[in-house]
Amino acid sequence: MKITIIRQYVIIFLLMFFGTGCEDFLEEDSISNQTSDGYYVDAKGYEDLVRSSYTLLRDIHRARDLVLQGTDLFTTLGWSEAVSGGSQGSALNAYDIRLNSSVGGLATLWDLLYREIGRTNTIIGREDDITDMDEDLKAIRVGEAKFLRAFSYFYLVQQWGDVPMPLEEATSANREVNKVAASEIYSQILSDLTEAEAVLPEKDATEYGRATKGAAQFLLARVYLTRGWNYNNSLGGTAEDFDKAVEYADKVISAYPLEPEYKNLFPLHSENPLEETFPTQNAENDEIVFAVQYSDDVLTNNGDPSVESYPGNDAHSIFGGNAEDIPGELGRTSDYNRHLPHFITTPATYRLFDPELDTRYHHNFVEAMYALSDVNGFSPSGNGNTIDIAQGDTVLYFRPWDDPAEPSEKGLDVGGDKPYAVINTDEIGILEESPYHDRFKTPLMWKFWEPGIPYSDSEGTFDLALFRSAEAYLIAAEAIVKGAAAGNLGGADVYYNAVVDRALGANAGSEPMMAANPAELGTLEAVSYRATPGNIDIDMILDERARELMGEYVRWYDLKRTGKLIERTSLMNPWTAQVGQMEEKHYLRPIPQHEIDRSLPSIAQNSGYN
């Protein structure tokens, strides 16, 4: 049974007081110094507060812009007009002067994380005041709060470096804010997680979804890995951190076995809506260590109603590839559902996969779209000739990078002989317009697609996995490459290949091929991505993290941690490659302007930003 999320009207009642007071307080008080009320004085109120801390994870992980945009894997549309049309694209991909303290995504994530920290501080600080609760249960709840606080500070310190670090409940309005060194924040994160690991249960049999010992161990592995890289010599990291990362990764691997089939970790679906069987979905999987919880009850499926939020998981609808304009489409239906172009896969990303052998390619991307109804007398080329399209006919096909279509193998819309449009993945974003598609048509990034849910941005009910043991394998591999001793399974290549072989399924042990130069579109030279003790390196691991964890709220952190943000984004993100102005300062984000304005004295801006 999943963790019970208190109903929306209860949360509203609680949050009328928690973190608010009056209009002046809302406008002036720093988000990191919010107060709470006297509701949380007994076991019932205390339990409600803990539950509300989990609810806020939905809003935090809906704020993806600072994690997926401005990376090598995702971008926005229109880059073909960057030079000819003078367009600059979004600030998060261009990394130009517009990426400043006023960018909206900065304030959103900052505020949400400090809201979470405010709640967890209250849980931790009121432990001794709750006298009508079993002491062992209360210790577990405090452990959950320390895990969630550490998780929030980990996101904050990676994005912004030195940040305020309140550790106590704020009981009065206070505008004074002081930054704390990143090394001190990492020490606090590790302290919280170590204390949480000691008291949290292995797994919660009655309320699936709560933080567990395994979740704390997973986050310890990720934190030690990150601190070991010791960004800019500012995190207090040492070589021993990599050994600790392997130690904790091994603990996770031993308790959370890999799912045999990658597709079973995500919603099951048919690529052809006309063949959809609407399978019963099960988000609980032995590989998943911790996930954002969702529900099929609309009254409990929202995020925090004190912030702008929407019901349900929106992961099915934000990765572009809209199908509403293809021939035979019935309009805004749930058959293909909504696909907003918030996060568009870069053309180079497709070239990281072996389209034939790697099962992740087939699950993550829709390679063909189908007519959902008959269309008679359709004109594909504008020359007066027409064709009839029957329900179920292919109307759009995306050829893989290693088997591009020649002009004659393309559709009638661009002078070929096929009665459907054919687009090479290397050509996404640059094709001329046609009645079949426009130059912005991209394959659906289908990884999180849920069949049978209403047409909407955010009606999903499938949980969003945050920690999976597959990543623990890759954490161990990375730490060993950085100098850690071999782990329980062996060397870095053993951990890495375990994830690759799961993705290859029946072809495990074979040599999957990716483009030798993913950023050089149109080239067909290929190289194996199977690891050996002699060839495994950080770029190889980053390629595999891209394939395995695509869209899973880690990419910017991966590139920042490894010092590869500028190199890989400048090569693979078409906006950044053409108009980008990336500098070393972009390894940290600017402090949001509204936090500077409401703090007194004003909190110092990060170096290089106005």
Coordinates of C-alpha atoms in Angstrom, one line a residue:
M1 CA 0.0 0.0 0.0
K2 CA 1.4 3.4 -1.0
I3 CA 2.1 6.1 1.5
T4 CA -1.1 7.9 2.2
I5 CA -1.0 11.4 0.9
I6 CA -3.4 13.6 2.9
R7 CA -6.2 14.9 0.9
Q8 CA -6.0 18.3 -0.8
Y9 CA -8.4 20.1 1.5
V10 CA -6.4 18.9 4.5
I11 CA -3.1 20.1 3.0
I12 CA -4.7 23.5 2.2
F13 CA -5.8 23.8 5.9
L14 CA -2.3 23.0 7.1
L15 CA -0.5 25.3 4.6
M16 CA -2.8 28.3 5.3
F17 CA -0.5 28.6 8.4
F18 CA 2.6 26.7 7.5
G19 CA 5.1 29.1 5.7
T20 CA 2.6 32.0 5.7
G21 CA 1.4 34.8 7.9
C22 CA 0.3 37.9 6.2
E23 CA 0.8 39.7 2.9
D24 CA 3.8 41.6 4.2
F25 CA 5.4 38.4 5.4
L26 CA 4.9 36.7 2.1
E27 CA 6.4 39.6 0.2
E28 CA 9.3 40.3 2.5
D29 CA 10.5 37.2 4.4
S30 CA 13.2 35.1 2.8
I31 CA 12.0 31.7 1.7
S32 CA 14.6 30.1 3.9
N33 CA 13.2 31.7 7.0
Q34 CA 9.5 30.8 7.0
T35 CA 7.4 30.2 10.1
S36 CA 4.9 27.5 11.0
D37 CA 1.9 27.4 13.3
G38 CA 0.9 25.4 16.3
Y39 CA -0.9 22.6 14.5
Y40 CA 2.0 20.2 14.7
V41 CA 1.9 19.5 18.4
D42 CA 0.6 15.9 18.6
A43 CA 1.0 12.6 16.8
K44 CA -1.7 13.3 14.3
G45 CA -0.4 16.7 13.2
Y46 CA 3.1 15.4 13.2
E47 CA 2.2 12.6 10.8
D48 CA 0.4 15.0 8.6
L49 CA 3.5 17.2 8.4
V50 CA 5.7 14.3 7.4
R51 CA 3.2 13.3 4.7
S52 CA 3.1 16.8 3.4
S53 CA 6.9 16.7 2.9
Y54 CA 6.5 13.8 0.5
T55 CA 3.7 15.7 -1.4
L56 CA 6.1 18.5 -2.1
L57 CA 8.4 16.2 -4.0
R58 CA 5.9 16.3 -6.9
D59 CA 6.4 20.0 -7.4
I60 CA 10.1 19.8 -6.9
H61 CA 10.5 17.2 -9.6
R62 CA 8.1 18.9 -11.9
A63 CA 10.6 21.8 -12.0
R64 CA 12.9 20.2 -14.6
D65 CA 14.2 23.2 -16.5
L66 CA 17.4 23.5 -14.5
V67 CA 18.1 19.8 -14.7
L68 CA 17.3 18.9 -18.3
Q69 CA 17.6 22.1 -20.3
G70 CA 21.1 23.4 -21.2
T71 CA 22.5 19.9 -21.4
D72 CA 23.7 17.6 -24.2
L73 CA 20.5 15.5 -24.2
F74 CA 17.6 18.1 -24.3
T75 CA 17.0 21.4 -25.9
T76 CA 14.2 23.5 -27.5
L77 CA 13.0 23.7 -31.1
G78 CA 13.9 26.3 -33.7
W79 CA 17.7 25.9 -33.9
S80 CA 17.6 25.8 -37.7
E81 CA 16.6 29.5 -37.5
A82 CA 19.3 30.5 -35.1
V83 CA 21.6 31.9 -37.8
S84 CA 19.3 32.8 -40.6
G85 CA 16.4 34.1 -38.5
G86 CA 18.5 35.7 -35.8
S87 CA 16.8 33.7 -33.0
Q88 CA 18.7 33.1 -29.8
G89 CA 16.7 30.3 -28.3
S90 CA 16.1 30.0 -24.6
A91 CA 18.5 31.4 -22.1
L92 CA 19.1 28.0 -20.5
N93 CA 20.4 26.6 -23.8
A94 CA 22.2 29.7 -25.0
Y95 CA 24.0 30.4 -21.7
D96 CA 24.1 34.1 -22.7
I97 CA 23.5 37.3 -20.8
R98 CA 19.9 36.4 -20.5
L99 CA 20.8 33.6 -18.1
N100 CA 20.7 35.9 -15.1
S101 CA 19.0 36.1 -11.7
S102 CA 15.6 36.8 -13.2
V103 CA 15.2 33.5 -15.1
G104 CA 11.9 32.1 -13.8
G105 CA 13.1 28.5 -13.2
L106 CA 15.6 29.7 -10.7
A107 CA 13.1 31.1 -8.3
T108 CA 10.7 28.1 -8.7
L109 CA 13.2 25.4 -7.7
W110 CA 14.9 27.6 -5.0
D111 CA 11.6 28.3 -3.3
L112 CA 10.3 24.7 -3.5
L113 CA 13.5 23.3 -2.0
Y114 CA 13.4 25.8 0.9
R115 CA 9.8 25.0 1.5
E116 CA 10.8 21.4 1.9
I117 CA 13.6 22.3 4.2
G118 CA 11.2 24.4 6.3
R119 CA 8.9 21.4 6.8
T120 CA 11.7 19.0 7.6
N121 CA 13.3 21.4 10.1
T122 CA 9.9 21.6 11.9
I123 CA 9.7 17.8 12.0
I124 CA 13.2 17.5 13.4
G125 CA 12.9 20.4 15.8
R126 CA 9.6 19.3 17.3
E127 CA 10.6 15.7 18.0
D128 CA 10.8 16.2 21.8
D129 CA 7.5 18.0 21.9
I130 CA 5.5 15.1 20.5
T131 CA 4.7 13.0 23.6
D132 CA 1.8 10.8 22.3
M133 CA 3.7 8.9 19.7
D134 CA 5.6 5.6 19.9
E135 CA 9.3 6.6 20.3
D136 CA 10.6 4.1 17.7
L137 CA 8.0 5.3 15.1
K138 CA 8.9 8.9 15.9
A139 CA 12.6 8.2 15.4
I140 CA 11.7 6.8 11.9
R141 CA 9.8 9.9 11.0
V142 CA 12.7 12.1 12.1
G143 CA 14.9 9.8 9.9
E144 CA 12.6 10.4 7.0
A145 CA 12.8 14.2 7.6
K146 CA 16.6 14.1 7.7
F147 CA 16.7 12.1 4.4
L148 CA 14.4 14.7 2.7
R149 CA 16.3 17.6 4.1
A150 CA 19.6 16.2 2.9
F151 CA 18.0 15.5 -0.5
S152 CA 16.9 19.1 -0.8
Y153 CA 20.2 20.6 0.3
F154 CA 22.0 18.3 -2.2
Y155 CA 20.0 19.8 -5.1
L156 CA 20.6 23.3 -3.7
V157 CA 24.3 23.0 -3.3
Q158 CA 24.9 21.4 -6.7
Q159 CA 22.9 24.2 -8.4
W160 CA 24.1 27.2 -6.4
G161 CA 27.1 26.3 -4.4
D162 CA 27.3 28.3 -1.1
V163 CA 23.7 28.8 0.0
P164 CA 21.8 29.5 3.3
M165 CA 21.5 26.5 5.5
P166 CA 18.8 26.9 8.1
L167 CA 18.6 23.8 10.4
E168 CA 16.0 24.9 12.9
E169 CA 12.3 25.8 12.6
A170 CA 11.8 29.5 12.0
T171 CA 9.3 30.7 14.6
S172 CA 9.3 34.4 13.6
A173 CA 9.7 36.5 10.4
N174 CA 13.4 37.1 9.7
R175 CA 14.9 38.6 6.6
E176 CA 18.6 37.9 7.6
V177 CA 20.2 35.3 5.3
N178 CA 23.8 34.1 5.3
K179 CA 25.5 31.8 2.9
V180 CA 27.2 28.7 4.2
A181 CA 30.2 27.2 2.5
A182 CA 29.5 24.2 0.2
S183 CA 31.9 22.0 2.1
E184 CA 29.9 22.6 5.3
I185 CA 26.7 21.8 3.5
Y186 CA 28.1 18.5 2.3
S187 CA 29.1 17.6 5.8
Q188 CA 25.6 18.3 7.0
I189 CA 24.1 16.3 4.2
L190 CA 26.3 13.3 5.0
S191 CA 25.5 13.7 8.7
D192 CA 21.7 13.7 8.1
L193 CA 21.9 10.7 5.7
T194 CA 24.1 8.7 8.1
E195 CA 21.7 9.3 10.9
A196 CA 18.7 8.5 8.7
E197 CA 20.3 5.2 7.5
A198 CA 20.7 4.1 11.1
V199 CA 17.0 4.3 11.9
L200 CA 15.1 3.9 8.7
P201 CA 13.6 0.4 8.0
E202 CA 14.8 -1.8 5.2
K203 CA 11.5 -1.4 3.4
D204 CA 8.1 -0.2 4.6
A205 CA 5.7 -3.1 4.1
T206 CA 2.6 -1.1 5.0
E207 CA 3.2 2.3 3.3
Y208 CA 5.3 1.9 0.1
G209 CA 6.9 5.2 -0.9
R210 CA 8.4 6.3 2.4
A211 CA 12.2 6.8 2.7
T212 CA 14.0 3.6 3.6
K213 CA 17.4 2.5 4.6
G214 CA 18.1 1.7 0.9
A215 CA 17.1 5.3 -0.1
A216 CA 19.5 6.8 2.4
Q217 CA 22.3 4.4 1.2
F218 CA 21.6 5.3 -2.4
L219 CA 21.8 9.0 -1.7
L220 CA 24.9 8.5 0.3
A221 CA 26.5 6.8 -2.7
R222 CA 25.5 9.7 -5.0
V223 CA 26.7 12.4 -2.5
Y224 CA 30.0 10.7 -1.8
L225 CA 30.6 10.4 -5.6
T226 CA 29.8 14.0 -6.1
R227 CA 31.9 15.3 -3.2
G228 CA 34.8 13.1 -4.4
W229 CA 35.0 15.0 -7.6
N230 CA 35.4 18.1 -5.3
Y231 CA 34.1 20.7 -7.7
N232 CA 36.5 23.6 -7.8
N233 CA 38.2 22.3 -4.6
S234 CA 35.2 23.6 -2.7
L235 CA 33.3 20.5 -1.4
G236 CA 35.8 19.1 1.0
G237 CA 36.1 15.9 -1.0
T238 CA 38.9 13.4 -0.9
A239 CA 39.8 10.2 -2.7
E240 CA 38.3 8.2 0.1
D241 CA 34.9 9.5 -1.0
F242 CA 35.0 7.3 -4.1
D243 CA 35.6 4.2 -2.0
K244 CA 32.5 5.2 0.1
A245 CA 30.5 5.7 -3.0
V246 CA 31.3 2.1 -4.1
E247 CA 30.6 0.8 -0.6
Y248 CA 27.1 2.3 -0.5
A249 CA 26.4 1.4 -4.1
D250 CA 27.1 -2.2 -3.4
K251 CA 24.6 -2.1 -0.5
V252 CA 21.9 -0.9 -2.8
I253 CA 22.8 -3.4 -5.5
S254 CA 22.6 -6.3 -3.1
A255 CA 19.1 -5.2 -1.9
Y256 CA 17.5 -4.0 -5.1
P257 CA 18.0 -6.5 -8.0
L258 CA 17.9 -5.3 -11.6
E259 CA 14.6 -5.7 -13.4
P260 CA 15.2 -8.2 -16.2
E261 CA 13.5 -6.0 -18.8
Y262 CA 14.1 -2.3 -19.0
K263 CA 10.5 -1.5 -20.3
N264 CA 9.0 -3.0 -17.1
L265 CA 10.3 0.0 -15.1
F266 CA 8.0 2.4 -16.9
P267 CA 4.4 2.4 -18.1
L268 CA 3.7 -0.4 -20.5
H269 CA 2.2 0.6 -23.9
S270 CA 1.9 -0.2 -27.6
E271 CA 3.6 2.1 -30.1
N272 CA 0.5 1.9 -32.2
P273 CA -2.5 3.3 -30.4
L274 CA -4.8 1.1 -32.5
E275 CA -3.2 -1.9 -31.0
E276 CA -3.2 -0.7 -27.4
T277 CA -4.4 -3.2 -24.9
F278 CA -4.4 -0.8 -21.9
P279 CA -2.4 -3.0 -19.6
T280 CA -2.7 -2.8 -15.8
Q281 CA 0.3 -0.7 -14.7
N282 CA 2.5 -1.5 -11.7
A283 CA 4.9 1.2 -10.7
E284 CA 6.3 -0.9 -7.8
N285 CA 9.4 -2.7 -8.9
D286 CA 12.2 -4.4 -7.0
E287 CA 14.8 -2.2 -8.8
I288 CA 13.3 1.1 -7.7
V289 CA 14.7 2.4 -4.5
F290 CA 12.7 5.6 -4.2
A291 CA 10.1 7.3 -6.3
V292 CA 7.8 10.3 -6.3
Q293 CA 4.4 8.8 -5.6
Y294 CA 1.2 9.4 -7.7
S295 CA -2.3 8.1 -7.4
D296 CA -5.4 7.4 -9.5
D297 CA -7.4 9.4 -7.0
V298 CA -7.8 12.9 -8.3
L299 CA -8.3 14.3 -4.8
T300 CA -4.9 13.1 -3.7
N301 CA -2.9 13.3 -6.9
N302 CA -1.9 17.0 -6.7
G303 CA 1.2 18.6 -5.5
D304 CA 1.3 21.3 -2.9
P305 CA -1.8 23.5 -3.3
S306 CA 0.1 26.5 -1.7
V307 CA 2.1 26.7 -4.9
E308 CA 1.1 26.6 -8.6
S309 CA 0.7 22.9 -9.3
Y310 CA -1.4 20.5 -11.3
P311 CA -2.8 17.0 -10.6
G312 CA -0.8 14.0 -11.6
N313 CA 2.5 13.2 -13.3
D314 CA 3.1 15.2 -16.4
A315 CA 6.1 13.2 -17.7
H316 CA 4.0 11.7 -20.5
S317 CA 3.3 15.2 -22.0
I318 CA 6.5 17.3 -21.9
F319 CA 8.9 15.7 -24.3
G320 CA 7.6 17.0 -27.7
G321 CA 6.9 15.1 -30.8
N322 CA 3.3 16.3 -31.1
A323 CA 1.1 13.9 -33.2
E324 CA -2.0 16.2 -33.5
D325 CA -1.2 17.4 -37.0
I326 CA -0.4 14.0 -38.7
P327 CA -2.9 12.7 -41.4
G328 CA -5.7 10.7 -39.8
E329 CA -5.3 12.2 -36.4
L330 CA -8.6 12.8 -34.6
G331 CA -7.5 15.9 -32.8
R332 CA -7.0 16.2 -29.1
T333 CA -7.5 12.7 -28.0
S334 CA -5.8 10.4 -25.5
D335 CA -4.7 8.1 -28.4
Y336 CA -1.4 9.9 -28.7
N337 CA -2.2 12.4 -26.0
R338 CA -0.5 15.8 -25.6
H339 CA 3.2 16.3 -26.3
L340 CA 4.4 19.8 -25.5
P341 CA 7.8 20.7 -26.9
H342 CA 9.3 21.6 -23.5
F343 CA 12.2 19.1 -23.8
I344 CA 13.3 18.1 -27.3
T345 CA 15.8 15.3 -27.7
T346 CA 18.9 16.6 -29.4
P347 CA 19.7 14.8 -32.7
A348 CA 23.1 13.7 -31.3
T349 CA 21.3 11.8 -28.5
Y350 CA 19.8 9.3 -30.9
R351 CA 23.3 8.5 -32.1
L352 CA 24.3 7.2 -28.6
F353 CA 22.0 4.2 -29.0
D354 CA 22.3 1.0 -31.1
P355 CA 18.8 1.2 -32.7
E356 CA 18.7 -2.5 -33.5
L357 CA 20.2 -4.1 -30.3
D358 CA 19.4 -1.7 -27.5
T359 CA 15.9 -2.2 -26.2
R360 CA 15.9 1.2 -24.6
Y361 CA 15.9 2.8 -28.0
H362 CA 12.6 1.1 -28.9
H363 CA 11.0 1.9 -25.5
N364 CA 12.2 5.5 -25.3
F365 CA 11.2 6.6 -28.8
V366 CA 8.2 6.2 -31.1
E367 CA 9.7 5.3 -34.5
A368 CA 6.4 5.4 -36.4
M369 CA 3.1 7.2 -36.2
Y370 CA -0.2 5.8 -37.6
A371 CA -3.4 7.2 -39.0
L372 CA -6.2 6.8 -36.5
S373 CA -8.9 7.3 -39.1
D374 CA -9.4 7.0 -42.9
V375 CA -8.3 10.0 -45.0
N376 CA -9.5 10.1 -48.6
G377 CA -8.0 12.4 -51.2
F378 CA -5.0 13.5 -49.2
S379 CA -2.5 15.6 -51.1
P380 CA 1.0 14.9 -49.7
S381 CA 3.0 17.0 -52.2
G382 CA 1.0 20.0 -53.2
N383 CA 1.2 19.0 -56.9
G384 CA -2.4 18.0 -57.2
N385 CA -1.9 14.3 -56.8
T386 CA -3.8 12.6 -54.0
I387 CA -3.7 9.4 -52.1
D388 CA -6.1 7.6 -49.8
I389 CA -5.0 6.7 -46.3
A390 CA -6.6 3.9 -44.3
Q391 CA -6.9 3.7 -40.6
G392 CA -3.7 2.0 -39.3
D393 CA -1.5 3.1 -42.2
T394 CA 1.9 4.5 -41.3
V395 CA 2.0 8.2 -41.9
L396 CA 5.3 9.2 -40.4
Y397 CA 8.5 7.1 -40.0
F398 CA 11.8 8.1 -38.3
R399 CA 14.8 6.3 -39.8
P400 CA 17.6 5.5 -37.3
W401 CA 20.9 7.3 -37.5
D402 CA 22.7 4.2 -38.8
D403 CA 20.3 3.6 -41.6
P404 CA 19.4 6.9 -43.1
A405 CA 16.9 7.2 -46.0
E406 CA 18.2 8.3 -49.4
P407 CA 16.0 10.9 -51.2
S408 CA 14.2 8.3 -53.2
E409 CA 13.3 6.4 -50.0
K410 CA 11.6 9.4 -48.5
G411 CA 8.0 10.4 -48.7
L412 CA 6.0 11.9 -51.5
D413 CA 5.9 15.1 -49.6
V414 CA 9.6 15.8 -50.4
G415 CA 9.9 14.0 -53.7
G416 CA 10.4 10.4 -52.6
D417 CA 8.3 7.4 -53.4
K418 CA 6.9 6.5 -50.0
P419 CA 3.2 7.2 -49.3
Y420 CA 4.2 8.4 -45.8
A421 CA 6.8 10.9 -44.5
V422 CA 10.3 9.7 -43.7
I423 CA 12.6 11.7 -41.5
N424 CA 16.2 10.8 -40.7
T425 CA 16.9 11.4 -37.0
D426 CA 20.0 13.4 -38.0
E427 CA 17.8 15.8 -40.0
I428 CA 15.3 16.7 -37.2
G429 CA 14.8 20.4 -37.0
I430 CA 16.1 21.2 -40.4
L431 CA 13.6 19.7 -42.9
E432 CA 11.4 21.9 -45.1
E433 CA 7.8 22.1 -44.3
S434 CA 5.4 19.7 -45.9
P435 CA 1.7 18.6 -45.5
Y436 CA 2.9 15.6 -43.5
H437 CA 5.0 17.3 -41.0
D438 CA 6.9 20.6 -40.4
R439 CA 10.6 21.1 -39.7
F440 CA 9.8 20.8 -36.0
K441 CA 8.5 17.3 -36.1
T442 CA 10.5 15.0 -33.8
P443 CA 10.0 11.4 -32.5
L444 CA 7.9 11.2 -29.4
M445 CA 10.1 10.7 -26.4
W446 CA 7.9 7.8 -25.2
K447 CA 9.7 6.6 -22.1
F448 CA 7.1 7.8 -19.6
W449 CA 4.0 7.5 -21.9
E450 CA 0.9 6.2 -20.1
P451 CA -2.0 4.8 -22.3
G452 CA -5.6 5.4 -21.3
I453 CA -5.2 8.6 -19.3
P454 CA -7.2 11.7 -20.2
Y455 CA -5.9 14.2 -22.8
S456 CA -4.0 16.5 -20.5
D457 CA -0.6 17.9 -19.5
S458 CA -0.6 16.2 -16.1
E459 CA -3.0 13.3 -15.6
G460 CA -0.4 10.6 -15.2
T461 CA -0.7 8.2 -12.3
F462 CA 2.6 6.2 -12.7
D463 CA 5.3 6.9 -10.1
L464 CA 8.4 8.9 -11.1
A465 CA 11.5 6.8 -10.2
L466 CA 14.2 8.9 -8.6
F467 CA 16.6 6.2 -7.4
R468 CA 17.1 2.9 -9.3
S469 CA 19.7 0.2 -8.6
A470 CA 20.8 0.5 -12.3
E471 CA 22.2 3.9 -11.4
A472 CA 24.0 2.4 -8.4
Y473 CA 25.9 0.2 -10.8
L474 CA 27.0 3.2 -12.8
I475 CA 27.9 5.1 -9.6
A476 CA 30.2 2.3 -8.7
A477 CA 31.7 2.2 -12.1
E478 CA 32.4 5.9 -12.1
A479 CA 33.9 5.8 -8.6
I480 CA 36.2 3.0 -9.6
V481 CA 37.3 4.9 -12.7
K482 CA 38.1 7.8 -10.4
G483 CA 40.4 5.6 -8.3
A484 CA 38.3 3.6 -5.9
A485 CA 39.1 0.0 -5.2
A486 CA 37.1 -2.7 -7.0
G487 CA 33.7 -3.4 -5.6
N488 CA 31.9 -6.6 -4.7
L489 CA 31.3 -7.3 -8.4
G490 CA 34.7 -6.5 -9.7
G491 CA 36.1 -3.6 -11.7
A492 CA 34.3 -0.6 -13.3
D493 CA 33.7 -2.5 -16.6
V494 CA 31.7 -5.3 -14.8
Y495 CA 29.3 -2.8 -13.2
Y496 CA 28.9 -0.9 -16.4
N497 CA 28.3 -3.9 -18.6
A498 CA 25.7 -5.3 -16.3
V499 CA 23.5 -2.3 -17.2
V500 CA 24.3 -2.5 -20.9
D501 CA 23.5 -6.2 -21.0
R502 CA 20.2 -5.8 -19.3
A503 CA 19.3 -3.3 -22.1
L504 CA 20.4 -5.7 -24.8
G505 CA 18.1 -8.4 -23.5
A506 CA 18.4 -11.6 -25.7
N507 CA 21.5 -10.0 -27.3
A508 CA 23.4 -9.7 -24.0
G509 CA 27.1 -10.1 -24.5
S510 CA 27.1 -8.7 -28.0
E511 CA 28.7 -5.4 -29.2
P512 CA 26.2 -2.6 -29.3
M513 CA 27.3 0.2 -31.6
M514 CA 26.9 4.0 -31.2
A515 CA 28.1 6.8 -33.5
A516 CA 31.8 7.3 -33.0
N517 CA 31.2 11.0 -33.1
P518 CA 27.6 11.7 -32.0
A519 CA 27.8 15.4 -32.6
E520 CA 28.9 15.0 -36.2
L521 CA 25.5 14.4 -37.7
G522 CA 25.3 12.4 -40.9
T523 CA 28.5 10.4 -40.2
L524 CA 28.0 6.6 -40.0
E525 CA 31.3 5.6 -38.3
A526 CA 30.4 3.5 -35.3
V527 CA 32.1 2.2 -32.2
S528 CA 31.1 -0.4 -29.6
Y529 CA 29.8 0.8 -26.2
R530 CA 30.7 -2.4 -24.4
A531 CA 33.3 -1.7 -21.7
T532 CA 36.6 -3.4 -21.1
P533 CA 39.1 -2.8 -18.3
G534 CA 41.2 -0.8 -20.8
N535 CA 38.7 1.4 -22.5
I536 CA 36.2 2.5 -19.8
D537 CA 36.4 6.2 -19.0
I538 CA 34.1 9.0 -17.8
D539 CA 32.7 9.9 -21.2
M540 CA 31.8 6.2 -21.8
I541 CA 29.9 6.3 -18.4
L542 CA 28.2 9.6 -19.2
D543 CA 27.0 8.1 -22.5
E544 CA 25.6 5.1 -20.7
R545 CA 24.0 7.3 -18.0
A546 CA 22.4 9.2 -21.0
R547 CA 20.9 6.0 -22.4
E548 CA 19.8 4.5 -19.1
L549 CA 18.6 7.6 -17.2
M550 CA 17.3 9.7 -20.0
G551 CA 14.8 12.3 -18.7
E552 CA 15.2 11.1 -15.0
Y553 CA 16.1 14.4 -13.3
V554 CA 19.9 13.8 -13.2
R555 CA 21.6 15.1 -16.4
W556 CA 22.7 18.6 -15.5
Y557 CA 24.0 17.3 -12.2
D558 CA 26.0 14.5 -14.1
L559 CA 27.7 17.0 -16.4
K560 CA 28.4 19.5 -13.5
R561 CA 29.8 16.8 -11.3
T562 CA 32.2 15.4 -13.9
G563 CA 33.3 18.8 -15.3
K564 CA 31.9 17.9 -18.7
L565 CA 29.0 20.5 -18.8
I566 CA 30.7 22.9 -21.3
E567 CA 32.4 20.3 -23.4
R568 CA 29.4 18.0 -24.0
T569 CA 26.7 20.7 -24.2
S570 CA 28.6 22.8 -26.6
L571 CA 29.0 19.8 -28.9
M572 CA 25.6 18.1 -28.7
N573 CA 23.0 20.8 -27.9
P574 CA 22.3 22.6 -31.3
W575 CA 21.4 25.9 -29.6
T576 CA 24.5 26.0 -27.5
A577 CA 26.7 25.0 -30.4
Q578 CA 25.4 27.8 -32.6
V579 CA 24.8 30.7 -30.3
G580 CA 26.0 29.5 -26.9
Q581 CA 28.3 31.6 -24.7
M582 CA 29.2 29.0 -22.0
E583 CA 31.7 30.0 -19.4
E584 CA 33.1 28.5 -16.2
K585 CA 30.6 30.6 -14.2
H586 CA 27.8 28.5 -15.6
Y587 CA 28.8 25.6 -13.4
L588 CA 26.8 27.5 -10.8
R589 CA 23.4 29.2 -11.2
P590 CA 22.7 32.8 -10.3
I591 CA 21.0 33.4 -7.0
P592 CA 17.3 34.2 -7.8
Q593 CA 16.7 38.0 -7.8
H594 CA 13.7 37.7 -5.6
E595 CA 15.8 36.1 -2.9
I596 CA 18.3 38.9 -3.1
D597 CA 15.6 41.5 -3.0
R598 CA 13.8 40.1 0.1
S599 CA 16.9 39.3 2.2
L600 CA 18.5 42.0 4.4
P601 CA 21.4 42.6 4.0
S602 CA 21.1 41.3 0.4
I603 CA 22.5 37.8 -0.1
A604 CA 25.6 38.0 -2.3
Q605 CA 25.2 37.0 -5.9
N606 CA 27.3 34.2 -7.3
S607 CA 30.5 35.2 -9.1
G608 CA 30.1 36.4 -12.7
Y609 CA 26.4 37.3 -12.5
N610 CA 24.9 40.7 -12.1

